[in-house]
Coordinates of C-alpha atoms in Angstrom, one line a residue:
Chain R
X2 CA 29.7 34.9 -54.6
X3 CA 32.8 35.1 -52.5
X4 CA 33.0 36.8 -49.2
X5 CA 36.2 38.8 -49.1
X6 CA 37.7 40.2 -45.9
X7 CA 38.9 43.8 -46.5
X8 CA 41.6 44.7 -44.0
X9 CA 39.8 48.1 -43.5
X10 CA 36.1 47.3 -43.8
X11 CA 35.7 43.7 -42.9
X12 CA 33.9 40.9 -44.8
X13 CA 32.2 42.2 -47.9
X14 CA 30.6 40.7 -51.1
X15 CA 32.9 39.9 -54.0
X16 CA 31.0 42.4 -56.2
X17 CA 32.5 45.3 -54.2
X18 CA 36.1 44.4 -55.2
X19 CA 38.3 44.7 -58.2
X20 CA 41.0 42.1 -59.0
X21 CA 44.5 43.4 -59.4
X22 CA 46.5 40.4 -60.5
X23 CA 49.6 38.9 -59.0
X24 CA 51.1 40.7 -56.0
X25 CA 54.7 41.3 -55.2
X26 CA 56.0 41.8 -58.7
X27 CA 58.7 44.4 -58.1
X28 CA 59.4 47.2 -60.6
X29 CA 62.9 46.6 -62.0
X30 CA 65.7 48.6 -60.3
X31 CA 67.1 49.7 -63.6
X32 CA 64.6 49.2 -66.4
X33 CA 67.1 50.5 -69.0
X34 CA 69.4 47.6 -68.1
X35 CA 66.8 45.0 -69.1
X36 CA 66.8 43.3 -72.4
X37 CA 63.6 43.3 -74.4
X38 CA 62.9 39.8 -73.3
X39 CA 63.4 40.6 -69.6
X40 CA 61.2 43.7 -70.0
X41 CA 58.4 41.6 -71.6
X42 CA 58.7 39.1 -68.9
X43 CA 58.3 41.8 -66.2
X44 CA 55.3 43.2 -68.0
X45 CA 53.4 40.1 -69.0
X46 CA 54.7 37.0 -67.3
X47 CA 52.7 36.0 -64.2
X48 CA 52.5 33.0 -62.0
X49 CA 49.5 30.7 -62.5
X50 CA 49.7 28.1 -59.8
X51 CA 47.0 25.6 -58.8
X52 CA 46.8 26.4 -55.1
X53 CA 47.8 29.3 -52.9
X54 CA 48.6 32.5 -54.8
X55 CA 49.4 36.0 -53.6
X56 CA 47.3 38.6 -55.4
X57 CA 46.2 42.2 -55.2
X58 CA 42.6 43.3 -54.6
X59 CA 41.0 46.7 -54.6
X60 CA 37.9 47.4 -52.5
X61 CA 36.7 49.6 -55.3
X62 CA 33.2 50.5 -54.0
X63 CA 34.2 50.5 -50.3
X64 CA 37.4 52.1 -48.9
X65 CA 38.9 52.2 -52.4
X66 CA 42.2 50.9 -51.0
X67 CA 44.4 48.3 -52.4
X68 CA 45.4 45.3 -50.3
X69 CA 47.0 41.9 -50.8
X70 CA 45.5 38.5 -50.2
X71 CA 46.6 34.8 -50.4
X72 CA 43.9 32.9 -52.2
X73 CA 43.6 29.2 -53.2
X74 CA 43.0 29.3 -57.0
X75 CA 41.5 25.8 -56.8
X76 CA 38.9 26.3 -54.0
X77 CA 38.8 30.1 -54.1
X78 CA 39.4 30.1 -50.3
X79 CA 41.1 33.2 -48.9
X80 CA 43.7 32.1 -46.4
X81 CA 45.3 35.5 -45.6
X82 CA 44.6 39.2 -46.1
X83 CA 47.2 41.9 -45.4
X84 CA 47.7 45.6 -46.2
X85 CA 49.9 47.0 -48.9
X86 CA 53.5 47.3 -47.6
X87 CA 53.1 44.5 -45.1
X88 CA 55.3 41.5 -45.6
X89 CA 53.7 38.5 -47.4
X90 CA 53.1 35.5 -45.2
X91 CA 55.1 32.4 -46.1
X92 CA 52.9 30.5 -48.4
X93 CA 54.6 27.2 -47.5
X94 CA 53.4 27.7 -43.9
X95 CA 49.8 28.3 -44.9
X96 CA 47.7 25.2 -45.0
X97 CA 44.7 24.5 -47.1
X98 CA 41.8 23.0 -45.2
X99 CA 41.2 19.5 -46.7
X100 CA 37.5 20.0 -46.8
X101 CA 38.0 22.7 -49.4
X102 CA 39.7 20.3 -51.7
X103 CA 37.2 17.6 -52.4
X104 CA 38.8 15.1 -54.7
X105 CA 37.8 15.6 -58.3
X106 CA 35.7 18.5 -59.3
X107 CA 36.4 20.8 -62.2
X108 CA 38.1 23.6 -60.4
Chain O
X9 CA -18.4 14.9 -48.8
X10 CA -17.1 12.3 -51.1
X11 CA -16.3 8.6 -51.2
X12 CA -12.6 9.4 -51.3
X13 CA -12.4 11.7 -48.3
X14 CA -11.8 9.4 -45.3
X15 CA -13.9 10.2 -42.2
X16 CA -10.8 10.6 -39.9
X17 CA -7.4 12.1 -40.5
X18 CA -6.3 15.0 -42.7
X19 CA -4.7 17.2 -40.2
X20 CA -3.7 19.7 -42.8
X21 CA -7.4 20.6 -43.8
X22 CA -10.1 22.4 -42.0
X23 CA -13.3 20.4 -42.6
X24 CA -15.5 23.2 -41.3
X25 CA -14.5 25.6 -44.2
X26 CA -15.5 24.5 -47.7
X27 CA -14.1 26.1 -50.8
X28 CA -15.4 26.0 -54.3
X29 CA -13.1 26.1 -57.3
X30 CA -13.1 24.9 -60.8
X31 CA -10.7 22.9 -63.0
X32 CA -11.3 22.7 -66.8
X33 CA -14.6 24.5 -66.3
X34 CA -15.9 21.8 -63.9
X35 CA -16.8 22.9 -60.4
X36 CA -15.3 21.1 -57.4
X37 CA -15.4 21.6 -53.6
X38 CA -12.6 21.1 -51.2
X39 CA -11.6 22.1 -47.7
X40 CA -9.4 25.0 -46.6
X41 CA -5.8 23.6 -46.6
X42 CA -6.4 21.4 -49.7
X43 CA -4.2 21.7 -52.7
X44 CA -5.8 21.4 -56.1
X45 CA -4.4 17.9 -56.4
X46 CA -5.8 16.7 -53.1
X47 CA -9.2 18.3 -53.7
X48 CA -9.4 16.6 -57.1
X49 CA -8.4 13.3 -55.6
X50 CA -11.1 13.7 -52.9
X51 CA -13.6 14.3 -55.7
X52 CA -12.5 11.1 -57.3
X53 CA -10.7 12.7 -60.2
X54 CA -7.1 11.6 -60.6
X55 CA -6.6 12.4 -64.3
X56 CA -4.9 15.6 -65.3
X57 CA -3.5 16.8 -68.6
X58 CA -2.4 14.2 -71.2
X59 CA 1.2 13.6 -72.0
X60 CA 2.8 16.2 -74.3
X61 CA 3.8 14.2 -77.4
X62 CA 1.8 11.0 -77.4
X63 CA -1.3 12.2 -75.6
X64 CA -1.3 9.4 -73.1
X65 CA -3.6 9.9 -70.2
X66 CA -1.8 11.0 -67.0
X67 CA -2.7 11.4 -63.4
X68 CA -1.5 13.0 -60.2
X69 CA 1.6 11.0 -59.2
X70 CA 3.2 12.8 -56.3
X71 CA 2.2 15.2 -53.5
X72 CA 4.9 17.8 -53.8
X73 CA 7.1 19.9 -56.1
X74 CA 8.4 16.8 -57.8
X75 CA 5.1 16.3 -59.6
X76 CA 5.7 15.5 -63.3
X77 CA 2.1 15.3 -64.6
X78 CA -0.5 17.5 -62.9
X79 CA 0.4 20.9 -64.3
X80 CA -2.0 23.8 -64.1
X81 CA -2.7 27.1 -65.7
X82 CA -4.3 29.3 -63.0
X83 CA -6.4 32.3 -63.9
X84 CA -5.8 35.6 -62.1
X85 CA -6.8 35.3 -58.5
X86 CA -7.0 39.0 -57.5
X87 CA -7.1 42.4 -59.3
X88 CA -3.8 43.1 -61.0
X89 CA -2.8 39.4 -61.0
X90 CA -2.0 37.5 -64.2
X91 CA -2.6 33.9 -65.1
X92 CA 0.3 31.6 -64.3
X93 CA 1.2 28.4 -66.2
X94 CA 3.0 25.2 -65.3
X95 CA 2.2 25.3 -61.6
X96 CA 2.1 21.8 -60.1
X97 CA -1.4 21.0 -58.8
X98 CA 0.3 19.5 -55.8
X99 CA 1.6 22.9 -54.7
X100 CA -1.4 25.2 -55.5
X101 CA -3.6 25.7 -52.5
X102 CA -7.3 26.0 -53.4
X103 CA -8.9 29.4 -52.8
X104 CA -12.5 30.5 -53.3
X105 CA -13.3 30.9 -56.9
X106 CA -10.0 29.6 -58.2
X107 CA -10.1 28.8 -61.9
X108 CA -7.6 26.4 -63.2
X109 CA -7.1 24.3 -66.3
X110 CA -4.9 21.3 -66.8
X111 CA -1.9 21.5 -69.2
X112 CA -0.3 19.0 -71.4
X113 CA 3.3 19.9 -70.6
X114 CA 3.2 23.3 -72.3
X115 CA 2.2 26.6 -70.6
X116 CA 0.9 29.8 -72.1
X117 CA 2.3 33.1 -71.2
X118 CA -0.2 35.8 -70.2
X119 CA 0.1 38.8 -72.5
X120 CA -1.2 41.1 -69.7
X121 CA 1.4 43.0 -67.8
X122 CA 1.9 41.9 -64.3
X123 CA 0.9 44.7 -61.8
X124 CA 2.2 42.9 -58.8
X125 CA 5.4 43.8 -57.0
X126 CA 8.4 41.6 -56.8
X127 CA 11.4 42.3 -54.5
X128 CA 14.6 41.0 -53.1
X129 CA 16.1 41.0 -49.7
X130 CA 19.6 40.6 -48.3
X131 CA 20.2 38.8 -45.1
X132 CA 23.2 37.7 -43.0
X133 CA 22.8 34.8 -40.7
X134 CA 24.9 32.7 -38.4
X135 CA 23.1 29.5 -39.3
X136 CA 20.8 28.8 -42.3
X137 CA 18.8 25.6 -42.2
X138 CA 17.2 24.5 -45.4
X139 CA 14.3 22.1 -44.9
X140 CA 11.8 22.0 -42.0
X141 CA 11.4 18.3 -41.7
X142 CA 12.4 16.5 -38.5
X143 CA 16.2 16.9 -39.2
X144 CA 15.9 20.5 -40.1
X145 CA 13.7 21.4 -37.1
X146 CA 16.0 19.5 -34.8
X147 CA 19.0 21.4 -36.3
X148 CA 17.3 24.8 -36.0
X149 CA 16.3 24.2 -32.3
X150 CA 19.9 23.4 -31.4
X151 CA 21.4 26.2 -33.5
X152 CA 19.0 28.9 -32.3
X153 CA 18.8 28.2 -28.6
X154 CA 22.1 29.8 -27.8
X155 CA 21.1 33.0 -29.6
X156 CA 22.7 32.5 -33.0
X157 CA 20.8 34.2 -35.8
X158 CA 19.1 31.3 -37.4
X159 CA 16.9 31.1 -40.5
X160 CA 14.8 28.0 -41.2
X161 CA 13.5 27.9 -44.8
X162 CA 11.1 25.3 -46.3
X163 CA 9.4 25.0 -49.6
X164 CA 6.1 23.8 -48.2
X165 CA 3.4 26.0 -46.7
X166 CA 3.6 24.1 -43.4
X167 CA 6.6 22.6 -41.6
X168 CA 7.0 18.9 -41.0
X169 CA 8.5 17.6 -44.2
X170 CA 8.1 13.8 -44.4
X171 CA 6.2 13.8 -41.1
X172 CA 3.3 15.4 -42.9
X173 CA 2.8 12.0 -44.7
X174 CA 3.2 9.7 -41.7
X175 CA 1.3 8.9 -38.5
X176 CA 2.0 7.3 -35.2
X177 CA 5.5 8.7 -34.9
X178 CA 6.4 10.4 -31.7
X179 CA 9.2 12.8 -30.7
X180 CA 10.0 13.6 -27.1
X181 CA 6.7 12.0 -26.1
X182 CA 4.6 14.3 -28.4
X183 CA 3.0 13.5 -31.7
X184 CA 5.8 14.2 -34.2
X185 CA 3.9 17.0 -36.0
X186 CA 2.9 18.6 -32.7
X187 CA 6.5 18.5 -31.7
X188 CA 7.5 20.3 -35.0
X189 CA 4.8 22.9 -34.6
X190 CA 5.6 23.5 -30.9
X191 CA 9.3 23.8 -31.7
X192 CA 8.8 26.4 -34.4
X193 CA 6.3 28.3 -32.3
X194 CA 8.8 28.4 -29.4
X195 CA 11.7 29.4 -31.7
X196 CA 9.5 32.1 -33.4
X197 CA 9.5 33.8 -30.0
X198 CA 13.2 34.4 -30.1
X199 CA 14.3 37.6 -31.8
X200 CA 17.1 36.1 -33.9
X201 CA 15.0 33.3 -35.4
X202 CA 13.3 33.5 -38.8
X203 CA 11.1 30.8 -40.3
X204 CA 10.4 31.2 -44.0
X205 CA 7.7 28.8 -45.3
X206 CA 7.0 28.5 -49.1
X207 CA 10.6 29.5 -49.7
X208 CA 12.6 27.4 -52.1
X209 CA 16.4 27.5 -51.9
X210 CA 17.5 27.5 -55.5
X211 CA 21.2 28.2 -55.5
X212 CA 24.2 27.6 -53.2
X213 CA 27.3 29.6 -54.0
X214 CA 30.8 30.3 -52.5
X215 CA 31.1 31.3 -48.9
X216 CA 27.7 29.9 -48.1
X217 CA 25.8 32.4 -50.2
X218 CA 22.3 31.0 -50.8
X219 CA 19.5 32.4 -53.0
X220 CA 15.9 31.4 -52.3
X221 CA 12.5 32.4 -53.7
X222 CA 9.6 33.0 -51.3
X223 CA 6.2 32.6 -52.8
X224 CA 3.7 35.0 -51.1
X225 CA 0.9 34.5 -53.6
X226 CA -1.4 32.9 -50.9
X227 CA -0.8 35.9 -48.6
X228 CA -1.8 38.3 -51.4
X229 CA -4.9 36.3 -52.2
X230 CA -6.0 36.3 -48.6
X231 CA -5.3 40.0 -48.2
X232 CA -7.0 40.9 -51.5
X233 CA -10.1 38.9 -50.6
X234 CA -11.5 39.1 -54.1
X235 CA -10.4 42.7 -54.7
X236 CA -7.0 44.2 -55.3
X237 CA -4.0 43.1 -53.3
X238 CA -2.6 45.7 -50.9
X239 CA -0.2 48.1 -52.5
X240 CA 3.5 47.5 -51.9
X241 CA 3.1 43.8 -51.0
X242 CA 5.4 41.6 -53.1
X243 CA 4.2 38.4 -54.7
X244 CA 7.6 36.9 -54.7
X245 CA 10.7 37.7 -52.8
X246 CA 14.2 36.7 -53.6
X247 CA 16.3 36.1 -50.5
X248 CA 20.1 36.5 -50.7
X249 CA 21.4 34.9 -47.6
X250 CA 25.0 34.9 -46.5
X251 CA 25.3 32.3 -43.7
X252 CA 28.3 31.4 -41.6
X253 CA 27.1 27.8 -41.4
X254 CA 24.7 26.1 -43.8
X255 CA 22.8 23.0 -42.8
X256 CA 21.1 21.1 -45.6
X257 CA 18.1 19.1 -44.4
X258 CA 16.6 18.7 -47.9
X259 CA 15.1 15.2 -47.5
X260 CA 14.7 12.6 -50.1
X261 CA 12.4 12.0 -53.1
X262 CA 10.8 8.7 -53.6
X263 CA 11.7 6.9 -56.9
X264 CA 9.0 5.4 -59.1
X265 CA 9.4 1.9 -60.6
X266 CA 9.9 1.2 -64.3
X267 CA 7.4 -1.1 -66.0
X268 CA 5.2 -1.1 -69.1
X269 CA 2.3 1.5 -68.9
X270 CA 3.6 2.9 -65.6
X271 CA 2.1 6.3 -66.4
X272 CA -1.6 5.7 -66.1
X273 CA -3.8 7.8 -63.9
X274 CA -4.0 5.8 -60.6
X275 CA -0.3 5.0 -60.4
X276 CA 1.2 7.0 -57.6
X277 CA 4.2 7.0 -55.4
X278 CA 3.6 5.2 -52.1
X279 CA 4.8 8.2 -50.1
X280 CA 2.4 10.4 -52.0
X281 CA -0.5 8.1 -51.2
X282 CA 0.5 8.3 -47.5
X283 CA 0.8 12.1 -47.8
X284 CA -2.7 12.5 -49.2
X285 CA -4.1 10.1 -46.5
X286 CA -2.6 11.9 -43.5
X287 CA -2.3 15.5 -44.5
X288 CA -5.6 15.8 -46.5
X289 CA -7.6 12.8 -45.4
X290 CA -7.9 11.6 -48.9
X291 CA -7.8 8.0 -50.1
X292 CA -6.3 8.1 -53.6
X293 CA -8.2 5.0 -54.6
X294 CA -10.6 2.3 -53.3
X295 CA -8.9 -0.9 -54.5
X296 CA -5.2 -0.7 -54.1
X297 CA -2.1 -2.7 -55.0
X298 CA 1.2 -1.7 -53.5
X299 CA 4.4 -2.4 -55.4
X300 CA 7.7 -2.0 -53.6
X301 CA 11.4 -2.8 -53.5
X302 CA 11.8 -1.9 -49.9
X303 CA 10.2 -1.7 -46.4
X304 CA 9.0 1.8 -46.6
X305 CA 5.7 0.9 -48.4
X306 CA 4.6 -1.4 -45.6
X307 CA 3.7 1.6 -43.4
X308 CA 1.3 2.6 -46.2
X309 CA -0.2 -0.9 -46.2
X310 CA -0.9 -0.6 -42.5
X311 CA -2.4 2.9 -42.8
X312 CA -4.6 2.1 -45.8
X313 CA -5.8 -1.0 -44.0
X314 CA -6.6 1.1 -40.9
X315 CA -8.4 3.6 -43.1
X316 CA -10.6 0.8 -44.5
X317 CA -9.3 0.8 -48.0
X318 CA -9.1 -2.5 -49.7
X319 CA -5.6 -3.7 -50.6
X320 CA -5.6 -6.6 -53.1
X321 CA -1.9 -7.4 -52.8
X322 CA 1.6 -6.2 -52.0
X323 CA 4.0 -7.0 -54.8
X324 CA 7.6 -7.0 -53.4
X325 CA 10.6 -7.6 -55.6
X326 CA 12.5 -9.1 -52.8
X327 CA 12.6 -12.8 -52.5
X328 CA 11.5 -13.0 -48.9
X329 CA 9.5 -10.9 -46.6
X330 CA 11.5 -8.7 -44.3
X331 CA 10.6 -8.8 -40.6
X332 CA 8.6 -5.5 -41.0
X333 CA 6.8 -6.8 -44.1
X334 CA 5.8 -10.0 -42.3
X335 CA 4.5 -8.2 -39.2
X336 CA 2.4 -5.9 -41.4
X337 CA 1.1 -8.7 -43.6
X338 CA 0.2 -10.8 -40.6
X339 CA -1.5 -8.0 -38.8
X340 CA -3.5 -6.8 -41.8
X341 CA -4.1 -10.1 -43.6
X342 CA -3.1 -8.5 -46.9
X343 CA -1.6 -10.9 -49.4
X344 CA 2.1 -10.5 -50.0
X345 CA 3.6 -11.6 -53.3
X346 CA 7.4 -11.8 -53.1
X347 CA 10.0 -12.3 -55.8
X348 CA 7.7 -10.5 -58.2
X349 CA 7.1 -7.2 -59.9
X350 CA 4.5 -5.3 -61.9
X351 CA 4.9 -6.3 -65.5
X352 CA 2.2 -4.2 -67.1
X353 CA -1.0 -2.4 -66.3
X354 CA -4.3 -2.1 -68.1
X355 CA -6.8 0.7 -68.1
X356 CA -10.4 1.5 -68.8
X357 CA -11.8 3.6 -71.6
X358 CA -10.4 6.8 -70.0
X359 CA -7.0 5.2 -69.6
X360 CA -7.2 5.2 -65.9
X361 CA -5.8 2.1 -64.1
X362 CA -8.1 -0.9 -63.9
X363 CA -5.8 -3.8 -63.4
X364 CA -2.1 -4.7 -62.9
X365 CA -0.2 -7.7 -64.2
X366 CA 2.1 -9.2 -61.7
X367 CA 5.1 -11.2 -63.1
X368 CA 7.5 -13.5 -61.3
X369 CA 11.1 -12.5 -61.4
X370 CA 13.9 -14.9 -62.2
X371 CA 17.3 -15.0 -60.5
X372 CA 18.7 -12.1 -62.4
X373 CA 15.7 -9.9 -61.5
X374 CA 14.2 -10.1 -65.0
X375 CA 10.6 -11.1 -65.6
X376 CA 10.1 -14.8 -66.2
X377 CA 9.6 -15.4 -69.9
X378 CA 5.9 -16.3 -70.0
X379 CA 6.0 -17.6 -73.6
X380 CA 8.0 -20.6 -72.7
X381 CA 5.7 -22.5 -70.4
X382 CA 6.7 -20.9 -67.1
X383 CA 3.4 -19.2 -66.4
X384 CA 4.4 -16.3 -64.2
X385 CA 1.6 -13.9 -64.7
X386 CA -1.4 -12.9 -62.6
X387 CA -3.8 -10.0 -63.2
X388 CA -5.2 -8.2 -60.2
X389 CA -7.9 -5.5 -60.5
X390 CA -7.0 -2.2 -58.9
X391 CA -7.8 1.5 -59.3
X392 CA -4.7 2.6 -57.3
X393 CA -1.2 1.3 -57.7
X394 CA 1.2 2.7 -55.1
X395 CA 4.8 2.2 -56.1
X396 CA 8.0 2.7 -54.1
X397 CA 11.4 2.2 -55.7
X398 CA 13.3 3.5 -52.7
X399 CA 14.5 7.0 -52.1
X400 CA 17.0 9.4 -53.6
X401 CA 18.5 12.0 -51.2
X402 CA 18.0 15.5 -52.5
X403 CA 21.7 16.5 -52.9
X404 CA 21.5 19.3 -55.5
X405 CA 22.4 22.1 -53.1
X406 CA 25.3 20.0 -51.9
X407 CA 26.7 19.1 -55.3
X408 CA 26.4 22.7 -56.5
X409 CA 29.3 23.5 -54.2
X410 CA 31.3 20.6 -55.6
X411 CA 30.3 18.4 -52.8
X412 CA 30.8 14.8 -53.9
X413 CA 28.3 12.0 -53.7
X414 CA 28.9 8.2 -53.8
X415 CA 26.7 5.3 -54.5
X416 CA 25.6 3.5 -51.3
X417 CA 24.3 0.0 -51.5
X418 CA 22.8 0.4 -48.0
X419 CA 20.3 3.0 -49.2
X420 CA 20.5 2.1 -52.9
X421 CA 21.1 5.7 -53.7
X422 CA 23.7 8.4 -54.0
X423 CA 24.6 10.1 -50.7
X424 CA 27.0 12.9 -49.8
X425 CA 30.6 11.7 -49.1
X426 CA 31.4 14.5 -46.8
X427 CA 29.9 17.9 -46.3
X428 CA 31.3 21.0 -48.0
X429 CA 33.4 23.2 -45.7
X430 CA 31.2 25.1 -43.2
X431 CA 28.2 23.0 -44.2
X432 CA 26.4 19.9 -43.0
X433 CA 24.0 17.6 -44.7
X434 CA 21.5 16.0 -42.3
X435 CA 18.6 13.6 -42.3
X436 CA 17.2 11.9 -45.4
X437 CA 19.3 14.2 -47.5
X438 CA 22.3 12.4 -46.1
X439 CA 20.7 9.0 -46.5
X440 CA 19.7 8.8 -42.8
X441 CA 16.1 7.7 -43.3
X442 CA 15.1 6.6 -39.8
X443 CA 13.5 9.3 -37.7
X444 CA 15.8 8.8 -34.8
X445 CA 19.0 9.2 -37.0
X446 CA 17.5 12.2 -38.7
X447 CA 16.8 13.9 -35.3
X448 CA 20.3 13.0 -34.0
X449 CA 22.1 14.1 -37.1
X450 CA 20.1 17.4 -37.2
X451 CA 20.6 18.2 -33.6
X452 CA 24.3 17.5 -33.6
X453 CA 24.9 19.6 -36.7
X454 CA 22.8 22.4 -35.2
X455 CA 24.8 22.2 -32.0
X456 CA 28.1 22.3 -33.9
X457 CA 27.0 25.2 -36.0
X458 CA 26.0 27.1 -32.8
X459 CA 29.3 26.3 -31.3
X460 CA 31.3 27.4 -34.4
X461 CA 29.5 30.7 -34.6
X462 CA 30.0 31.5 -30.9
X463 CA 26.6 30.7 -29.5
X464 CA 27.3 27.3 -27.9
X465 CA 24.5 25.7 -25.8
X466 CA 24.2 22.2 -24.3
X467 CA 23.2 19.5 -26.8
X468 CA 19.8 17.9 -26.4
X469 CA 18.9 15.2 -29.0
X470 CA 15.1 14.8 -29.4
X471 CA 14.1 11.2 -28.9
X472 CA 11.9 9.4 -31.4
X473 CA 9.4 6.7 -30.5
X474 CA 6.5 5.1 -32.2
X475 CA 5.8 2.4 -34.6
X476 CA 8.8 2.8 -36.9
X477 CA 11.1 2.5 -33.9
X478 CA 9.2 -0.6 -32.8
X479 CA 9.6 -2.2 -36.2
X480 CA 13.3 -1.5 -36.1
X481 CA 13.5 -3.2 -32.7
X482 CA 11.6 -6.2 -34.0
X483 CA 13.9 -6.5 -37.0
X484 CA 17.0 -6.4 -34.8
X485 CA 15.8 -9.1 -32.4
X486 CA 15.0 -11.4 -35.3
X487 CA 12.1 -12.8 -33.4
X488 CA 9.6 -12.0 -36.1
X489 CA 8.6 -14.9 -38.3
X490 CA 9.8 -14.7 -41.8
X491 CA 7.7 -16.3 -44.5
X492 CA 7.0 -15.6 -48.1
X493 CA 4.2 -16.6 -50.3
X494 CA 5.3 -17.5 -53.8
X495 CA 3.5 -15.9 -56.7
X496 CA 2.3 -18.8 -58.8
X497 CA 0.4 -21.7 -57.5
X498 CA 1.8 -25.0 -58.9
X499 CA 5.2 -23.5 -59.8
X500 CA 7.8 -24.7 -57.5
X501 CA 9.9 -22.1 -55.8
X502 CA 13.3 -22.8 -57.3
X503 CA 16.4 -22.1 -55.4
X504 CA 17.5 -19.5 -58.0
X505 CA 14.7 -17.3 -56.6
X506 CA 16.9 -16.7 -53.6
X507 CA 19.6 -14.9 -55.6
X508 CA 19.9 -11.2 -55.2
X509 CA 18.5 -8.9 -57.8
X510 CA 20.9 -6.0 -58.3
X511 CA 18.9 -4.8 -61.3
X512 CA 15.9 -3.9 -59.2
X513 CA 17.9 -2.4 -56.4
X514 CA 15.9 -4.4 -53.9
X515 CA 17.1 -3.3 -50.6
X516 CA 15.9 -3.3 -47.0
X517 CA 15.2 0.4 -46.3
X518 CA 14.3 1.3 -42.8
X519 CA 11.0 3.2 -42.6
X520 CA 11.4 6.8 -43.6
X521 CA 10.3 9.0 -40.8

């Protein structure tokens, strides 16, 4: 079970949180200008990287607030947590600790 | 009390308190501190339930949770209790009036409803140490002394781990087990330290989340005293521990050796024979043969000899005696047979071991073909065969977190490559079998964990001394005479016997502390 650092409440068990998918997907400025394809891509297309990924989390049984986090999808390690509205850290500057990436393994 | 209880030794038992219990309807007596297995061995009974499918006779083989044969069904031990099945006899303490029956690999569920309470607890810790052997205790000492909240959990009822099955080792000038007990007693005085005996860590998850089950059955039996257990007291407790640092000091399990009929009652792991001798004061047999691939069994040879038990031979798969082997054989006068292995065993009417057949090994480590002239067989009478095929580090909690392991020729086993983030693997679980290296690895890991969690304190590494340390010194100096007796009289020792035997994993292990 992951230990997740809520920006308001501190480290709490994963079971207290709700996952909210990829963060920083902006609502289109003019939805009516989009083609069907562009609209579908906005609705359904999300990044699926192996490595660091910005995502939304909701501390649903705690402060009930949404926040953003950078998490490594291979090791599950949280490398940054920040509040809604705060700028995202530059993923290229965040480093993954080598110990979290043992060679091989299934995830 | 019985022929198999040695007059001296047995620091885990209280000889002034006798306990009567029964197995399969037959009454036995043992001492407080005995397990069912040790009390049966003391009474001269080694046989347990037959094998499941073929009904082959089986006997007690180990002295711990790794026991494959001696499984029990235990009748209710207090009011409201139910009968439990599939309990290893090596882990069930005898209690007054205990009624047990041996099982052949299948348990029976009790249809009664269990009236006893079970509970779970959540705990946050700075440092969690799993395993209270020498490495784990050294780690807990260093971790706790700066004030870090430290938990030390161990599956056995008493601390000490491998030290429970050894003698003559010293740590910081004290007897090794006295050092362990004194360490835990001192730590128990500090507010942030918790020692959980009879607690088996059973899962290791992300962010150092560990689940463990604590067995409090013995406490309930003691409190019930033949009546009902006190209300509200749990029989088992599941611990959910979230630790900032996790130190795995899980030790190593001894491996058996493969040969025909290696499952007879009377064939035991060498480490288990030592364990019964030192912890329970029980000799598992009266005429022993020791079969080994490494040095660790020679401590047993020394100790059985000192306890007055006859040792017919030591059968060693290695071509020549190691320095330690030679010292032991010279001192005890026991016959060493090198470049050989057990080929088969024979048993009496009850299937229990009566003799072993020793075969010479050829250059590839295979038994010499006896049908083509090269007589390589010898039969030796024995009622106890102690086998040691080396040790395997207990790495399950490490690998559950995707920690990798790699084969090591040095220890002839899989050992962790590197610890998982915010963890450490120390002692025999990391392949560090000598007492000194286990203490050093444990103390350093404990020190680093204390530092990382903000409770740094100066590092003090406990110092090991004793016979194992002396043997290592002797081996290094090379001053010990090396000589090997060949198995078969009249058969010349061909040069091919000097080849290595990868198939038998014959390796020079240091004595496990």
